């Protein structure tokens, strides 16, 4: 299915580009999140007209992403969780929990979908977590998981 992009999408393409993607990806993600339109002749003409405006909006989003990255990049966030004697957690630290931590400490809203842990956080220790703020801007934080109590 051919679609025309309304914003830069990581590993997919840039504004105004006509790309061929699977129908489900187009319908369920790109079009549903207003990142693309069906590539009809009318839509292509419309996007060509508003391309500069879309680029300006994208640059503003990128600036905001850089500002957020400066505030949180390299920071440590501490989590206390119940653990076993083997230093394994009961449950795991999920992106929604990380999102809440950042909001509490820095007053910054980050959607859980932006948070990409390198691995599942299921044990005590330090874990690197990548946050994709924009298609061109990433930040990296450290989640330090310590034991709240040991249950036997």
One Martini backbone bead per residue (centre of mass of N, CA, C, O) as a GRO file, in nm:
protein
  152
    1UNK     BB    1   0.096   0.037   0.023
    2UNK     BB    2   0.048   0.373  -0.046
    3UNK     BB    3   0.215   0.646   0.120
    4UNK     BB    4   0.222   0.971   0.280
    5UNK     BB    5   0.428   1.161   0.466
    6UNK     BB    6   0.390   1.397   0.757
    7UNK     BB    7   0.651   1.267   0.894
    8UNK     BB    8   0.917   1.171   1.055
    9UNK     BB    9   1.028   0.825   1.031
   10UNK     BB   10   1.189   0.588   1.165
   11UNK     BB   11   1.307   0.378   0.911
   12UNK     BB   12   1.111   0.502   0.670
   13UNK     BB   13   1.096   0.840   0.653
   14UNK     BB   14   1.003   1.148   0.509
   15UNK     BB   15   0.864   1.421   0.433
   16UNK     BB   16   0.664   1.354   0.139
   17UNK     BB   17   0.702   1.059   0.116
   18UNK     BB   18   0.663   0.781  -0.093
   19UNK     BB   19   0.546   0.471   0.036
   20UNK     BB   20   0.580   0.114   0.086
   21UNK     BB   21   0.341  -0.064   0.279
   22UNK     BB   22   0.173  -0.231   0.486
   23UNK     BB   23  -0.156  -0.219   0.545
   24UNK     BB   24  -0.157  -0.243   0.860
   25UNK     BB   25   0.057  -0.026   0.918
   26UNK     BB   26  -0.091   0.203   0.785
   27UNK     BB   27  -0.368   0.186   0.935
   28UNK     BB   28  -0.272   0.134   1.250
   29UNK     BB   29  -0.037   0.368   1.250
   30UNK     BB   30   0.007   0.600   1.044
   31UNK     BB   31  -0.294   0.696   1.012
   32UNK     BB   32  -0.390   0.686   1.312
   33UNK     BB   33  -0.129   0.896   1.388
   34UNK     BB   34  -0.090   1.112   1.158
   35UNK     BB   35   0.176   1.023   0.957
   36UNK     BB   36  -0.034   0.956   0.716
   37UNK     BB   37  -0.142   0.912   0.374
   38UNK     BB   38  -0.294   0.838   0.117
   39UNK     BB   39  -0.163   0.798  -0.226
   40UNK     BB   40  -0.307   1.031  -0.374
   41UNK     BB   41  -0.315   1.288  -0.586
   42UNK     BB   42  -0.440   1.490  -0.387
   43UNK     BB   43  -0.252   1.436  -0.142
   44UNK     BB   44   0.015   1.504  -0.280
   45UNK     BB   45  -0.055   1.799  -0.342
   46UNK     BB   46  -0.117   1.884  -0.050
   47UNK     BB   47   0.165   1.816   0.071
   48UNK     BB   48   0.331   2.003  -0.110
   49UNK     BB   49   0.203   2.265   0.004
   50UNK     BB   50   0.262   2.176   0.334
   51UNK     BB   51   0.566   2.099   0.374
   52UNK     BB   52   0.690   2.348   0.522
   53UNK     BB   53   0.501   2.333   0.766
   54UNK     BB   54   0.582   2.046   0.853
   55UNK     BB   55   0.882   2.113   0.897
   56UNK     BB   56   0.843   2.316   1.122
   57UNK     BB   57   0.703   2.126   1.321
   58UNK     BB   58   0.937   1.923   1.330
   59UNK     BB   59   1.150   2.124   1.440
   60UNK     BB   60   1.001   2.182   1.704
   61UNK     BB   61   1.001   1.892   1.808
   62UNK     BB   62   1.311   1.868   1.806
   63UNK     BB   63   1.371   2.091   2.012
   64UNK     BB   64   1.212   1.963   2.243
   65UNK     BB   65   1.373   1.701   2.246
   66UNK     BB   66   1.647   1.832   2.317
   67UNK     BB   67   1.557   1.952   2.588
   68UNK     BB   68   1.483   1.684   2.719
   69UNK     BB   69   1.756   1.544   2.678
   70UNK     BB   70   1.920   1.740   2.857
   71UNK     BB   71   1.763   1.670   3.126
   72UNK     BB   72   1.789   1.326   3.109
   73UNK     BB   73   2.061   1.264   3.016
   74UNK     BB   74   2.232   1.034   3.227
   75UNK     BB   75   2.034   0.965   3.431
   76UNK     BB   76   1.923   0.858   3.751
   77UNK     BB   77   1.696   0.598   3.852
   78UNK     BB   78   1.507   0.491   4.134
   79UNK     BB   79   1.420   0.151   4.237
   80UNK     BB   80   1.188  -0.024   4.444
   81UNK     BB   81   1.187  -0.382   4.497
   82UNK     BB   82   1.083  -0.686   4.518
   83UNK     BB   83   1.286  -0.972   4.625
   84UNK     BB   84   1.485  -1.225   4.607
   85UNK     BB   85   1.771  -1.397   4.696
   86UNK     BB   86   1.853  -1.391   4.367
   87UNK     BB   87   1.781  -1.093   4.260
   88UNK     BB   88   1.484  -1.121   4.187
   89UNK     BB   89   1.194  -1.009   4.064
   90UNK     BB   90   0.867  -0.919   4.128
   91UNK     BB   91   0.854  -0.883   3.833
   92UNK     BB   92   0.881  -0.564   3.661
   93UNK     BB   93   1.015  -0.297   3.480
   94UNK     BB   94   0.819  -0.073   3.320
   95UNK     BB   95   0.759   0.187   3.109
   96UNK     BB   96   0.534   0.314   3.286
   97UNK     BB   97   0.713   0.344   3.539
   98UNK     BB   98   0.932   0.520   3.409
   99UNK     BB   99   0.743   0.749   3.327
  100UNK     BB  100   0.660   0.823   3.621
  101UNK     BB  101   0.941   0.890   3.727
  102UNK     BB  102   0.998   1.127   3.534
  103UNK     BB  103   0.753   1.295   3.615
  104UNK     BB  104   0.822   1.326   3.919
  105UNK     BB  105   1.122   1.444   3.885
  106UNK     BB  106   1.084   1.638   3.593
  107UNK     BB  107   0.804   1.710   3.462
  108UNK     BB  108   0.791   1.483   3.221
  109UNK     BB  109   0.635   1.374   2.933
  110UNK     BB  110   0.645   1.017   2.870
  111UNK     BB  111   0.586   0.777   2.667
  112UNK     BB  112   0.609   0.438   2.685
  113UNK     BB  113   0.672   0.400   2.371
  114UNK     BB  114   0.962   0.555   2.398
  115UNK     BB  115   1.053   0.318   2.574
  116UNK     BB  116   1.381   0.127   2.551
  117UNK     BB  117   1.488  -0.139   2.672
  118UNK     BB  118   1.752  -0.350   2.630
  119UNK     BB  119   1.615  -0.505   2.869
  120UNK     BB  120   1.468  -0.676   3.092
  121UNK     BB  121   1.356  -0.579   3.420
  122UNK     BB  122   1.427  -0.863   3.661
  123UNK     BB  123   1.657  -0.724   3.837
  124UNK     BB  124   1.908  -0.629   4.007
  125UNK     BB  125   2.036  -0.305   3.918
  126UNK     BB  126   2.173  -0.177   3.618
  127UNK     BB  127   1.996   0.004   3.349
  128UNK     BB  128   1.967   0.068   3.021
  129UNK     BB  129   1.771   0.341   2.867
  130UNK     BB  130   1.594   0.418   2.582
  131UNK     BB  131   1.484   0.738   2.442
  132UNK     BB  132   1.245   0.823   2.193
  133UNK     BB  133   1.175   1.159   2.108
  134UNK     BB  134   1.273   1.130   1.807
  135UNK     BB  135   1.383   1.037   1.501
  136UNK     BB  136   1.674   1.209   1.594
  137UNK     BB  137   1.615   1.172   1.919
  138UNK     BB  138   1.809   1.057   2.196
  139UNK     BB  139   1.803   0.900   2.517
  140UNK     BB  140   1.990   0.813   2.825
  141UNK     BB  141   1.924   0.599   3.096
  142UNK     BB  142   1.927   0.496   3.445
  143UNK     BB  143   1.827   0.200   3.615
  144UNK     BB  144   1.808   0.158   3.972
  145UNK     BB  145   1.776  -0.151   4.129
  146UNK     BB  146   1.637  -0.210   4.446
  147UNK     BB  147   1.572  -0.338   4.754
  148UNK     BB  148   1.297  -0.333   4.966
  149UNK     BB  149   1.271  -0.651   5.000
  150UNK     BB  150   1.299  -0.980   5.132
  151UNK     BB  151   1.152  -1.273   5.020
  152UNK     BB  152   1.090  -1.629   5.129
   0.00000   0.00000   0.00000
